[in-house]
Tab-separated table of C-alpha atoms in Angstrom:
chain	number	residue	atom	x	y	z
A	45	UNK	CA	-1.162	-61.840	-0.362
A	46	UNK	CA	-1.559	-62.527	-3.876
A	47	UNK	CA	2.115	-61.683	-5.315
A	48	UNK	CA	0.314	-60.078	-8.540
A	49	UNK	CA	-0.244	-56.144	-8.947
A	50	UNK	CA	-2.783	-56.718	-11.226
A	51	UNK	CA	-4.787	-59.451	-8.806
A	52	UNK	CA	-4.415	-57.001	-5.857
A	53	UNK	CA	-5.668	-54.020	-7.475
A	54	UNK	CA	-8.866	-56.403	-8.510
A	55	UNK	CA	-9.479	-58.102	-5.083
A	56	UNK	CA	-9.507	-53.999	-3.466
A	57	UNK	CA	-11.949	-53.474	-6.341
A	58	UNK	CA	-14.238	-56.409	-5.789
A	59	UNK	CA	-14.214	-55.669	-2.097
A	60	UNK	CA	-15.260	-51.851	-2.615
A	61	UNK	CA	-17.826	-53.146	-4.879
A	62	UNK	CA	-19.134	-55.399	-2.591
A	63	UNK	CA	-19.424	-52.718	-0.048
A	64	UNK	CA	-20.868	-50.420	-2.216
A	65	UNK	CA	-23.278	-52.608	-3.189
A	66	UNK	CA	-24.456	-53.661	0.662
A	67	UNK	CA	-24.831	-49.990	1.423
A	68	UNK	CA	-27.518	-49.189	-1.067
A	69	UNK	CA	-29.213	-51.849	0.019
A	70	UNK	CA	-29.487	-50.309	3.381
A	71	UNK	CA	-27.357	-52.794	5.050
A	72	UNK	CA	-25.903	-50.788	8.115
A	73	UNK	CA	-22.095	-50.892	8.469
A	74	UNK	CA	-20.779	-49.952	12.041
A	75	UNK	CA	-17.083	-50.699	11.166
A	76	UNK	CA	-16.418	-50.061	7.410
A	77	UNK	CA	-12.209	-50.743	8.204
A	78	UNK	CA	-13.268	-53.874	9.691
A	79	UNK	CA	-15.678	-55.073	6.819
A	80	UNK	CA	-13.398	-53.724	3.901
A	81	UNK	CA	-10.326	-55.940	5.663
A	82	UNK	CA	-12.723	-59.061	6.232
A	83	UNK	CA	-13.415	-58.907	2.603
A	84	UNK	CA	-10.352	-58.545	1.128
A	85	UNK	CA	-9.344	-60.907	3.561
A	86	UNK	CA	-11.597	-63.862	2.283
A	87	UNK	CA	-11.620	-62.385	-1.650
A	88	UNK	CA	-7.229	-63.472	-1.162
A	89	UNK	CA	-7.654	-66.820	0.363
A	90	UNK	CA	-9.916	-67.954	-2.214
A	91	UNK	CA	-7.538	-66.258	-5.113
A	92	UNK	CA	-4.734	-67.961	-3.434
A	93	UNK	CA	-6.567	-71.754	-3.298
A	94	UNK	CA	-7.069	-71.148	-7.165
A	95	UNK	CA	-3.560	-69.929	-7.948
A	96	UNK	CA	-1.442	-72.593	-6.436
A	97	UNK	CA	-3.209	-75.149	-9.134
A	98	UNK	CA	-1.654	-72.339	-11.836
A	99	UNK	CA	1.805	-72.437	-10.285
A	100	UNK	CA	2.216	-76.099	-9.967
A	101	UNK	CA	1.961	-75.646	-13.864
A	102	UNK	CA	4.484	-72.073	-14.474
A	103	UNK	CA	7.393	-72.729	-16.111
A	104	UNK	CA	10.739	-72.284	-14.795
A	105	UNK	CA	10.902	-70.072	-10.871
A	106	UNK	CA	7.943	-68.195	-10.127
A	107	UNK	CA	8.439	-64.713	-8.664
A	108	UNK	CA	6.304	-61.958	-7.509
A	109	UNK	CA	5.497	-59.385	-9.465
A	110	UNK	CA	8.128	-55.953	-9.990
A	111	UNK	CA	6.605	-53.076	-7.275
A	112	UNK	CA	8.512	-50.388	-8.680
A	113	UNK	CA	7.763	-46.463	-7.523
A	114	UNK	CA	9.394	-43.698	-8.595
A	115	UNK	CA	11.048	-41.045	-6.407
A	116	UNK	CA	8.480	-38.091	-7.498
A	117	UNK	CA	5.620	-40.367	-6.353
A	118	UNK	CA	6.147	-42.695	-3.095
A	119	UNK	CA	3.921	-45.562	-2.841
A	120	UNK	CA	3.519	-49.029	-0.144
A	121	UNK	CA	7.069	-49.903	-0.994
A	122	UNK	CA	8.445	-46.543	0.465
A	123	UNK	CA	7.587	-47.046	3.798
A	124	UNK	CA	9.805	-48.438	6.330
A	125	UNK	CA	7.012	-50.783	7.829
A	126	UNK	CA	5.563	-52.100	5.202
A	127	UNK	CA	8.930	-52.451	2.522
A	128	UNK	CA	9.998	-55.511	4.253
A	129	UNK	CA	6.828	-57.225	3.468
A	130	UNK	CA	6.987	-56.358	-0.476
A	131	UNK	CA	10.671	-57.806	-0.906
A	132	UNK	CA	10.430	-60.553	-2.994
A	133	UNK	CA	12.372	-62.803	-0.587
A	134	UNK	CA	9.774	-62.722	1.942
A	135	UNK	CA	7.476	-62.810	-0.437
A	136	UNK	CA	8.672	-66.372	-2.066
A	137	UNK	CA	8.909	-67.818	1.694
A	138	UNK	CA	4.894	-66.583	1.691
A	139	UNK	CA	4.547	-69.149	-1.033
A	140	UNK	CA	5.323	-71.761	1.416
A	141	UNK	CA	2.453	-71.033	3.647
A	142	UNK	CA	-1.307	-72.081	3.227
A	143	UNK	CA	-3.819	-69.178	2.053
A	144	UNK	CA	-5.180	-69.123	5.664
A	145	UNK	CA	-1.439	-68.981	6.742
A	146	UNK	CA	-0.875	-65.903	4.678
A	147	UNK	CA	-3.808	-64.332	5.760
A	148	UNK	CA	-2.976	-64.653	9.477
A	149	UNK	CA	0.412	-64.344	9.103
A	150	UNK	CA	0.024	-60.594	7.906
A	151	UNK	CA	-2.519	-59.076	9.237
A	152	UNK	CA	-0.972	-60.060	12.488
A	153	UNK	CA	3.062	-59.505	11.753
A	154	UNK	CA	2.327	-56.914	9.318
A	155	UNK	CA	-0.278	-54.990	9.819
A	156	UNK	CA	-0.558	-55.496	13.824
A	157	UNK	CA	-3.900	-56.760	14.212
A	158	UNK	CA	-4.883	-58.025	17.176
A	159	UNK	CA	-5.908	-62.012	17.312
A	160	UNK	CA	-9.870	-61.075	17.696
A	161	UNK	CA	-9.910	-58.997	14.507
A	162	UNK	CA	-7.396	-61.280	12.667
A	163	UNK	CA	-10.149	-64.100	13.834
A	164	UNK	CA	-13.399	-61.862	12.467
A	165	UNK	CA	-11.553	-61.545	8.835
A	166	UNK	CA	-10.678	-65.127	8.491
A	167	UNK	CA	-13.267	-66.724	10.095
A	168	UNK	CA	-11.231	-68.788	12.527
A	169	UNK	CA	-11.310	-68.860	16.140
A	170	UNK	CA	-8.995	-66.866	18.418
A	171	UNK	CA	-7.187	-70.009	19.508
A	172	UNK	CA	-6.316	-70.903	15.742
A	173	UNK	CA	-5.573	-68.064	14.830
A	174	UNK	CA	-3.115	-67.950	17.473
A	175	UNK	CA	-1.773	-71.187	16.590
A	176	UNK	CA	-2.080	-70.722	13.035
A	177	UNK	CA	0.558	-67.586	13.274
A	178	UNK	CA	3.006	-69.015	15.737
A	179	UNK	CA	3.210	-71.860	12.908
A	180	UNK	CA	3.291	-69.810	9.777
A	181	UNK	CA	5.890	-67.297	12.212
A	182	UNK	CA	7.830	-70.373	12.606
A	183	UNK	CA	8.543	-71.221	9.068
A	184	UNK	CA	9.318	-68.087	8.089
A	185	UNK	CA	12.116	-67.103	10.389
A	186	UNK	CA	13.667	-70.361	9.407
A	187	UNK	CA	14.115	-69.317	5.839
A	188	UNK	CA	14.283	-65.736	6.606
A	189	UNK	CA	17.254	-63.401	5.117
A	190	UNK	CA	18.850	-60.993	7.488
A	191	UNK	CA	17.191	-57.260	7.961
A	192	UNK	CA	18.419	-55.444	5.419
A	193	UNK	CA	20.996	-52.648	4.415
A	194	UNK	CA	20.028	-48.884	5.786
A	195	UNK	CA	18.343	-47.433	2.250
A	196	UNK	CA	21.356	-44.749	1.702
A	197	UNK	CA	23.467	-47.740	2.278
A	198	UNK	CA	21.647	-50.271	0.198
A	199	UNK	CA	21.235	-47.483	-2.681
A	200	UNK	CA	25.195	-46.616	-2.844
A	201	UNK	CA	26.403	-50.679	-3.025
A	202	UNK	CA	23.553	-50.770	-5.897
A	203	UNK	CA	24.890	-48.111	-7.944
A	204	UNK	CA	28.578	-49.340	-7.448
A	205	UNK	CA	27.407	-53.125	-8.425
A	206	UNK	CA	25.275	-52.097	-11.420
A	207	UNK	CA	28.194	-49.881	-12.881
A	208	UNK	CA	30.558	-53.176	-12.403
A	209	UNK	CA	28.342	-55.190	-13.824
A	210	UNK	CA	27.292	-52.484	-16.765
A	211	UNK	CA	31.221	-52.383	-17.155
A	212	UNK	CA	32.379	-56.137	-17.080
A	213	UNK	CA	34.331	-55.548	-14.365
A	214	UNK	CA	33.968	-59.167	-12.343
A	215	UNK	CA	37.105	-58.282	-9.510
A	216	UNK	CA	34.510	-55.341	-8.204
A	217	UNK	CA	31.668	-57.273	-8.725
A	218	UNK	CA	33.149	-60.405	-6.534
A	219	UNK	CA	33.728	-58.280	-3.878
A	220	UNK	CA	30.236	-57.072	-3.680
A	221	UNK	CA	28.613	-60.339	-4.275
A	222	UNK	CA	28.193	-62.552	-0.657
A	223	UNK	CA	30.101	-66.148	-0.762
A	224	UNK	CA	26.445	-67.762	-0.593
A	225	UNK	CA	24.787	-65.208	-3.305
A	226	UNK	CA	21.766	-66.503	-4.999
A	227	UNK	CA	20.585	-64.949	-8.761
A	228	UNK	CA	16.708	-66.309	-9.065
A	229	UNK	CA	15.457	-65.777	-12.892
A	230	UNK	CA	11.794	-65.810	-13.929
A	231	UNK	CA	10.896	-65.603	-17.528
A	232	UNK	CA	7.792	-67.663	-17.008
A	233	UNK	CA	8.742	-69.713	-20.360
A	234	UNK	CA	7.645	-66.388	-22.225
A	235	UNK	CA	11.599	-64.510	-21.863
A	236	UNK	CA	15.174	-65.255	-21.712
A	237	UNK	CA	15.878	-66.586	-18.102
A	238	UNK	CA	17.930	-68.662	-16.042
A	239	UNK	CA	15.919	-72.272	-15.718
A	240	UNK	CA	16.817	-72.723	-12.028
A	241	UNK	CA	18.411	-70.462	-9.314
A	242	UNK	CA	22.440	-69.807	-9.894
A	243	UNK	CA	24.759	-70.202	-6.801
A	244	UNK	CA	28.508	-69.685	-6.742
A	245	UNK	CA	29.955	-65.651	-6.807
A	246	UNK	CA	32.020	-66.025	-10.248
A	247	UNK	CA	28.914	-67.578	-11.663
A	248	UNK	CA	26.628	-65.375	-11.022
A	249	UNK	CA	28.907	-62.286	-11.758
A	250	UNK	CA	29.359	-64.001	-15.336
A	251	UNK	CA	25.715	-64.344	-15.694
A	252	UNK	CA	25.233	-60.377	-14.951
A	253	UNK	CA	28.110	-59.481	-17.543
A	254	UNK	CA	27.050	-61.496	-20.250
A	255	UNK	CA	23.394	-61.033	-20.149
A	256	UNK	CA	23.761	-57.105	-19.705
A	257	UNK	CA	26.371	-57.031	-21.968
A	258	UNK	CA	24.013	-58.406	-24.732
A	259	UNK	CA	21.001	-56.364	-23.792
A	260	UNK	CA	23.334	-53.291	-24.496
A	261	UNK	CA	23.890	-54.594	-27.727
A	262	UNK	CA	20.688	-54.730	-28.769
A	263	UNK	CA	20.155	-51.106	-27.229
A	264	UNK	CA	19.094	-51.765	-24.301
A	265	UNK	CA	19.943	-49.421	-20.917
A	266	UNK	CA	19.651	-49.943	-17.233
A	267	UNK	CA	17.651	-47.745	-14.660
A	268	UNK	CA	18.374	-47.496	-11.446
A	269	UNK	CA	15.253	-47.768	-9.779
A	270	UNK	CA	13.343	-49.073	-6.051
A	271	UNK	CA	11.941	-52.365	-6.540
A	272	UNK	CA	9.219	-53.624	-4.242
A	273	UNK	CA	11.143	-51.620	-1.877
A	274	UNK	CA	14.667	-52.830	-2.754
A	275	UNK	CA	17.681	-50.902	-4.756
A	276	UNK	CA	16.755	-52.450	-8.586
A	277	UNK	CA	17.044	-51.162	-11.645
A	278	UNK	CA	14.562	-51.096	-14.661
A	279	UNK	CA	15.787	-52.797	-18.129
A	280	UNK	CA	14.458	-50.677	-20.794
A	281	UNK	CA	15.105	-51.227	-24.486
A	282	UNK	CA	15.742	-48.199	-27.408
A	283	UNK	CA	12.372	-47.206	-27.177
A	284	UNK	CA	12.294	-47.077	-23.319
A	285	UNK	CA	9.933	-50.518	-23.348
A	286	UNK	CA	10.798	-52.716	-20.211
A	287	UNK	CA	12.393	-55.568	-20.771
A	288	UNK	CA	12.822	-56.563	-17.154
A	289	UNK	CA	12.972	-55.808	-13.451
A	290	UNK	CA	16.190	-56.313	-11.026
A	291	UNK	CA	15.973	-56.103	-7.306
A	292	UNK	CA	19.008	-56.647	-5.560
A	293	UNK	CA	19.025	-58.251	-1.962
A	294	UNK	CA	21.438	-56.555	0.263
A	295	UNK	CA	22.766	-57.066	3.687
A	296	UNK	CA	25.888	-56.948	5.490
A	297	UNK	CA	27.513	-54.810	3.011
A	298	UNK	CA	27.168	-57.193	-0.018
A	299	UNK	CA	24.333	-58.430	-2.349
A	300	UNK	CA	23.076	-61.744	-1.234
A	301	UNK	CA	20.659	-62.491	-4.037
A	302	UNK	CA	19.877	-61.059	-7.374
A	303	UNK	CA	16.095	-61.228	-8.703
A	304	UNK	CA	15.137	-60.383	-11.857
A	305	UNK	CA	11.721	-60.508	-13.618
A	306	UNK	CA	11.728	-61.347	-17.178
A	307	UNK	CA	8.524	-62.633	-17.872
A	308	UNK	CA	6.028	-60.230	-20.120
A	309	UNK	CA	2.920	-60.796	-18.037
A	310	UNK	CA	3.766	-59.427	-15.063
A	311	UNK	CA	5.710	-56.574	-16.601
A	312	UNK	CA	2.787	-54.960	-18.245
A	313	UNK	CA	1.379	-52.976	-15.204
A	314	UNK	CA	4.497	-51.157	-15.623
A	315	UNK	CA	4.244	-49.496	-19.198
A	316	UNK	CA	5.131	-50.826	-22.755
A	317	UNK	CA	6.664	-53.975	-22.418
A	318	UNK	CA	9.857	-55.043	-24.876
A	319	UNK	CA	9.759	-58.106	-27.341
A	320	UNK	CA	13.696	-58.345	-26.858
A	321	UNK	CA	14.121	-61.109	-24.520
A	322	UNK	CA	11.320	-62.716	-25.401
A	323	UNK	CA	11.182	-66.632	-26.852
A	324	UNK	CA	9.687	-67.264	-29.865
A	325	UNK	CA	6.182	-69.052	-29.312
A	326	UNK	CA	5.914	-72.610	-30.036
Protein backbone atom coordinates (compact mmCIF):
# COMPACT_ATOMS: atom_id res chain seq x y z
CA UNK A 1 0.00 0.00 0.00
CA UNK A 2 2.19 2.59 1.19
CA UNK A 3 5.61 1.79 -0.81
CA UNK A 4 7.62 2.77 2.54
CA UNK A 5 9.01 0.02 5.09
CA UNK A 6 9.13 2.38 7.61
CA UNK A 7 5.23 3.71 7.00
CA UNK A 8 4.07 0.04 6.90
CA UNK A 9 5.65 -1.11 9.94
CA UNK A 10 3.83 2.16 11.66
CA UNK A 11 0.30 1.76 10.11
CA UNK A 12 0.52 -2.38 11.61
CA UNK A 13 1.53 -0.58 14.81
CA UNK A 14 -1.19 2.02 14.98
CA UNK A 15 -3.70 -0.62 14.05
CA UNK A 16 -2.54 -3.10 16.96
CA UNK A 17 -2.70 -0.16 19.14
CA UNK A 18 -5.95 0.68 18.27
CA UNK A 19 -7.08 -2.78 18.95
CA UNK A 20 -5.43 -3.03 21.99
CA UNK A 21 -6.79 -0.15 23.16
CA UNK A 22 -10.73 -1.15 22.23
CA UNK A 23 -10.21 -4.39 24.09
CA UNK A 24 -9.53 -2.96 27.49
CA UNK A 25 -12.22 -1.03 27.14
CA UNK A 26 -14.37 -4.04 26.95
CA UNK A 27 -15.34 -3.54 23.44
CA UNK A 28 -16.14 -7.20 22.22
CA UNK A 29 -14.35 -8.28 19.02
CA UNK A 30 -15.99 -11.34 17.20
CA UNK A 31 -13.56 -11.19 14.19
CA UNK A 32 -10.12 -9.78 15.29
CA UNK A 33 -8.65 -10.75 11.33
CA UNK A 34 -11.46 -8.83 10.09
CA UNK A 35 -11.04 -5.67 12.41
CA UNK A 36 -7.10 -5.70 12.28
CA UNK A 37 -7.52 -5.70 8.13
CA UNK A 38 -10.38 -2.93 8.28
CA UNK A 39 -7.96 -0.87 10.17
CA UNK A 40 -5.03 -1.11 8.43
CA UNK A 41 -7.15 -0.84 5.61
CA UNK A 42 -8.47 2.78 6.37
CA UNK A 43 -4.98 3.79 8.49
CA UNK A 44 -3.32 3.27 4.29
CA UNK A 45 -5.88 5.19 2.43
CA UNK A 46 -5.58 8.09 4.56
CA UNK A 47 -1.48 7.75 4.52
CA UNK A 48 -1.81 7.46 0.86
CA UNK A 49 -4.26 10.85 0.39
CA UNK A 50 -1.40 12.65 2.43
CA UNK A 51 1.56 11.23 0.52
CA UNK A 52 0.64 11.96 -3.01
CA UNK A 53 0.80 15.93 -1.94
CA UNK A 54 4.69 14.81 -0.84
CA UNK A 55 5.39 13.15 -4.18
CA UNK A 56 4.09 15.77 -6.44
CA UNK A 57 7.05 17.64 -4.66
CA UNK A 58 10.17 14.51 -4.67
CA UNK A 59 12.78 15.20 -6.74
CA UNK A 60 13.78 13.27 -9.64
CA UNK A 61 11.69 9.30 -10.03
CA UNK A 62 10.16 8.15 -7.01
CA UNK A 63 10.55 4.45 -6.18
CA UNK A 64 9.48 2.17 -3.51
CA UNK A 65 11.42 1.42 -0.91
CA UNK A 66 14.48 -1.68 -1.11
CA UNK A 67 12.60 -5.08 0.58
CA UNK A 68 15.66 -6.91 0.89
CA UNK A 69 15.76 -10.47 3.04
CA UNK A 70 18.45 -12.48 3.49
CA UNK A 71 18.64 -16.22 2.73
CA UNK A 72 19.10 -17.30 6.62
CA UNK A 73 15.85 -15.41 7.37
CA UNK A 74 12.86 -15.51 4.66
CA UNK A 75 10.42 -12.81 4.91
CA UNK A 76 6.94 -11.46 2.57
CA UNK A 77 9.23 -11.19 -0.39
CA UNK A 78 10.07 -15.01 -0.32
CA UNK A 79 6.90 -16.25 -1.04
CA UNK A 80 5.72 -17.11 -4.38
CA UNK A 81 2.22 -15.38 -3.85
CA UNK A 82 2.94 -12.51 -2.44
CA UNK A 83 6.70 -11.60 -4.36
CA UNK A 84 4.90 -10.40 -7.33
CA UNK A 85 3.14 -7.81 -5.39
CA UNK A 86 6.51 -6.34 -3.71
CA UNK A 87 8.36 -5.89 -7.21
CA UNK A 88 8.83 -2.49 -7.66
CA UNK A 89 7.29 -2.54 -11.16
CA UNK A 90 3.97 -3.35 -9.93
CA UNK A 91 4.48 -1.38 -7.32
CA UNK A 92 5.11 2.05 -9.48
CA UNK A 93 1.89 1.05 -11.69
CA UNK A 94 0.11 1.09 -7.89
CA UNK A 95 1.07 4.72 -7.94
CA UNK A 96 -1.27 5.23 -10.71
CA UNK A 97 -4.28 4.15 -8.84
CA UNK A 98 -6.41 6.16 -6.22
CA UNK A 99 -5.88 5.15 -2.37
CA UNK A 100 -9.34 3.45 -2.52
CA UNK A 101 -8.04 1.79 -5.80
CA UNK A 102 -5.09 0.35 -4.00
CA UNK A 103 -6.97 -0.75 -1.26
CA UNK A 104 -9.43 -2.77 -3.37
CA UNK A 105 -7.17 -3.67 -5.78
CA UNK A 106 -5.16 -5.87 -3.20
CA UNK A 107 -7.03 -7.17 -0.88
CA UNK A 108 -8.98 -8.59 -3.73
CA UNK A 109 -6.01 -9.64 -6.41
CA UNK A 110 -3.66 -10.16 -3.69
CA UNK A 111 -4.79 -11.30 -0.83
CA UNK A 112 -8.15 -13.05 -2.25
CA UNK A 113 -10.73 -11.42 -0.36
CA UNK A 114 -13.96 -11.81 -1.24
CA UNK A 115 -16.04 -8.47 -2.45
CA UNK A 116 -18.18 -8.42 1.03
CA UNK A 117 -15.06 -8.29 3.20
CA UNK A 118 -13.09 -6.09 0.71
CA UNK A 119 -16.48 -3.81 1.09
CA UNK A 120 -16.45 -4.00 5.26
CA UNK A 121 -12.58 -2.70 5.21
CA UNK A 122 -13.10 0.10 2.86
CA UNK A 123 -16.30 1.13 3.56
CA UNK A 124 -17.75 0.90 0.07
CA UNK A 125 -20.55 -1.02 -1.15
CA UNK A 126 -20.29 -4.45 -2.80
CA UNK A 127 -21.23 -3.02 -6.17
CA UNK A 128 -18.22 -0.45 -6.00
CA UNK A 129 -16.11 -2.38 -4.86
CA UNK A 130 -16.72 -4.56 -7.68
CA UNK A 131 -16.45 -1.84 -10.05
CA UNK A 132 -13.77 -0.16 -8.34
CA UNK A 133 -11.39 -3.45 -8.96
CA UNK A 134 -12.41 -4.30 -12.47
CA UNK A 135 -11.16 -0.53 -13.07
CA UNK A 136 -8.03 -0.44 -11.02
CA UNK A 137 -7.55 -4.44 -12.69
CA UNK A 138 -7.86 -2.71 -15.90
CA UNK A 139 -5.09 -0.25 -15.66
CA UNK A 140 -2.82 -2.39 -14.37
CA UNK A 141 -2.67 -5.16 -16.91
CA UNK A 142 -2.22 -2.42 -19.42
CA UNK A 143 1.09 -1.38 -18.02
CA UNK A 144 1.87 -4.69 -16.64
CA UNK A 145 5.46 -6.47 -17.32
CA UNK A 146 5.39 -10.09 -18.22
CA UNK A 147 5.44 -12.89 -15.21
CA UNK A 148 8.68 -13.23 -14.40
CA UNK A 149 11.85 -15.55 -14.71
CA UNK A 150 11.61 -19.04 -12.54
CA UNK A 151 13.86 -17.81 -9.25
CA UNK A 152 16.89 -20.39 -10.12
CA UNK A 153 16.56 -18.87 -13.49
CA UNK A 154 16.23 -15.25 -12.58
CA UNK A 155 19.17 -15.76 -9.86
CA UNK A 156 21.78 -17.36 -12.52
CA UNK A 157 21.15 -14.35 -15.44
CA UNK A 158 21.72 -11.96 -12.22
CA UNK A 159 24.94 -13.27 -11.25
CA UNK A 160 26.16 -13.51 -14.97
CA UNK A 161 24.92 -9.67 -15.58
CA UNK A 162 26.37 -8.28 -12.33
CA UNK A 163 29.87 -9.96 -13.04
CA UNK A 164 29.65 -8.22 -16.73
CA UNK A 165 28.79 -5.27 -15.47
CA UNK A 166 31.39 -5.52 -12.27
CA UNK A 167 33.88 -6.38 -15.21
CA UNK A 168 33.14 -3.74 -18.02
CA UNK A 169 32.37 -6.20 -20.23
CA UNK A 170 29.36 -4.37 -22.44
CA UNK A 171 29.26 -7.43 -25.48
CA UNK A 172 27.88 -9.83 -22.41
CA UNK A 173 26.03 -7.29 -20.93
CA UNK A 174 24.08 -6.40 -24.42
CA UNK A 175 23.15 -9.70 -24.75
CA UNK A 176 21.50 -9.89 -21.44
CA UNK A 177 19.90 -6.56 -21.57
CA UNK A 178 16.15 -6.70 -23.59
CA UNK A 179 16.01 -4.28 -26.86
CA UNK A 180 13.30 -2.17 -24.81
CA UNK A 181 15.34 -2.27 -21.28
CA UNK A 182 14.50 0.46 -18.94
CA UNK A 183 17.24 1.62 -15.92
CA UNK A 184 14.85 3.85 -13.41
CA UNK A 185 17.24 5.86 -10.82
CA UNK A 186 16.00 7.39 -7.56
CA UNK A 187 18.29 9.45 -5.49
CA UNK A 188 15.46 11.58 -4.23
CA UNK A 189 17.80 14.83 -4.84
CA UNK A 190 19.78 13.50 -1.67
CA UNK A 191 22.34 10.81 -4.00
CA UNK A 192 23.94 10.42 -7.27
CA UNK A 193 21.13 9.29 -9.74
CA UNK A 194 19.97 9.27 -13.12
CA UNK A 195 17.34 12.46 -13.43
CA UNK A 196 14.89 10.55 -15.65
CA UNK A 197 14.51 6.84 -16.74
CA UNK A 198 17.40 5.63 -19.41
CA UNK A 199 16.20 3.64 -22.53
CA UNK A 200 18.41 2.24 -25.27
CA UNK A 201 20.68 -1.28 -24.39
CA UNK A 202 24.28 0.40 -25.03
CA UNK A 203 23.09 3.20 -22.84
CA UNK A 204 22.13 1.68 -20.15
CA UNK A 205 25.03 -0.94 -20.17
CA UNK A 206 27.38 2.29 -20.14
CA UNK A 207 25.52 3.69 -17.29
CA UNK A 208 26.09 0.25 -15.19
CA UNK A 209 29.95 0.25 -16.13
CA UNK A 210 30.71 3.62 -15.35
CA UNK A 211 28.78 4.12 -12.25
CA UNK A 212 30.03 0.67 -10.74
CA UNK A 213 33.21 1.21 -11.99
CA UNK A 214 33.51 4.43 -9.84
CA UNK A 215 31.86 3.05 -6.76
CA UNK A 216 34.76 0.41 -6.84
CA UNK A 217 37.05 3.10 -6.81
CA UNK A 218 36.03 4.59 -3.97
CA UNK A 219 35.85 1.00 -2.28
CA UNK A 220 32.82 0.17 -2.78
CA UNK A 221 31.56 -3.78 -3.46
CA UNK A 222 28.43 -5.34 -4.77
CA UNK A 223 26.16 -8.00 -2.98
CA UNK A 224 24.21 -10.17 -4.55
CA UNK A 225 21.14 -10.08 -2.78
CA UNK A 226 16.80 -10.63 -3.21
CA UNK A 227 15.24 -7.40 -3.56
CA UNK A 228 11.56 -6.99 -2.82
CA UNK A 229 11.54 -10.38 -4.18
CA UNK A 230 13.71 -9.82 -7.27
CA UNK A 231 17.57 -11.00 -8.02
CA UNK A 232 19.41 -7.42 -6.72
CA UNK A 233 22.33 -6.81 -5.25
CA UNK A 234 23.27 -4.56 -2.19
CA UNK A 235 25.97 -1.60 -2.81
CA UNK A 236 28.00 -1.47 0.23
CA UNK A 237 30.95 0.85 0.72
CA UNK A 238 34.58 -0.08 2.74
CA UNK A 239 32.90 -0.15 5.83
CA UNK A 240 29.99 -2.37 4.62
CA UNK A 241 27.49 0.97 4.79
CA UNK A 242 24.82 0.75 1.92
CA UNK A 243 25.11 2.92 -0.57
CA UNK A 244 22.27 1.59 -2.66
CA UNK A 245 19.82 -1.10 -3.69
CA UNK A 246 19.58 -2.86 -7.34
CA UNK A 247 16.72 -5.03 -8.36
CA UNK A 248 16.88 -6.34 -11.65
CA UNK A 249 13.60 -7.07 -13.71
CA UNK A 250 13.85 -10.26 -15.56
CA UNK A 251 11.81 -12.09 -18.06
CA UNK A 252 12.21 -13.97 -21.11
CA UNK A 253 15.74 -14.70 -20.47
CA UNK A 254 17.00 -11.05 -20.33
CA UNK A 255 16.76 -8.06 -17.88
CA UNK A 256 14.05 -5.73 -18.92
CA UNK A 257 14.58 -2.97 -16.40
CA UNK A 258 17.17 -2.06 -13.90
CA UNK A 259 16.03 -0.23 -10.52
CA UNK A 260 18.19 1.10 -8.24
CA UNK A 261 17.59 3.04 -4.98
CA UNK A 262 19.99 5.68 -4.16
CA UNK A 263 18.30 7.89 -2.01
CA UNK A 264 19.47 7.87 1.95
CA UNK A 265 15.98 7.94 3.41
CA UNK A 266 14.68 5.00 2.39
CA UNK A 267 17.92 3.10 2.80
CA UNK A 268 18.13 3.47 6.49
CA UNK A 269 15.75 0.57 7.54
CA UNK A 270 18.43 -1.43 6.11
CA UNK A 271 21.58 -0.70 8.38
CA UNK A 272 24.29 2.10 8.25
CA UNK A 273 23.76 4.02 5.35
CA UNK A 274 27.01 5.42 3.13
CA UNK A 275 27.73 9.24 2.55
CA UNK A 276 29.45 8.17 -0.87
CA UNK A 277 26.94 8.95 -3.40
CA UNK A 278 25.50 11.43 -1.66
CA UNK A 279 25.14 15.37 -2.99
CA UNK A 280 26.37 17.92 -1.07
CA UNK A 281 23.39 19.92 0.63
CA UNK A 282 22.53 23.21 -0.67
Amino acid sequence: MTGSVGDAEDIVQDAFLGFAKAHRAGTEIAAPKAYLTTSVTRLGINHLSSARVRRETYVGEWLPEPVVVSGERPGPAEHAELADSLSMAFLVLLEALSPVERAVFMLREVFGYEYPQVARSTGKSEANCRQIFARARKRIAAGGPPPPARRAEGEELARAFFEAAEGGEMDALLDMLAPDVVYHGDGGGKARAVARSVTEPRRVGQLLIGGLRRLRSLGASLRPTRVNGRPGALIVDAEGRVASVVELDIADGVVRAVHTVSNPDKLGHLGPVSDIGRLPEK
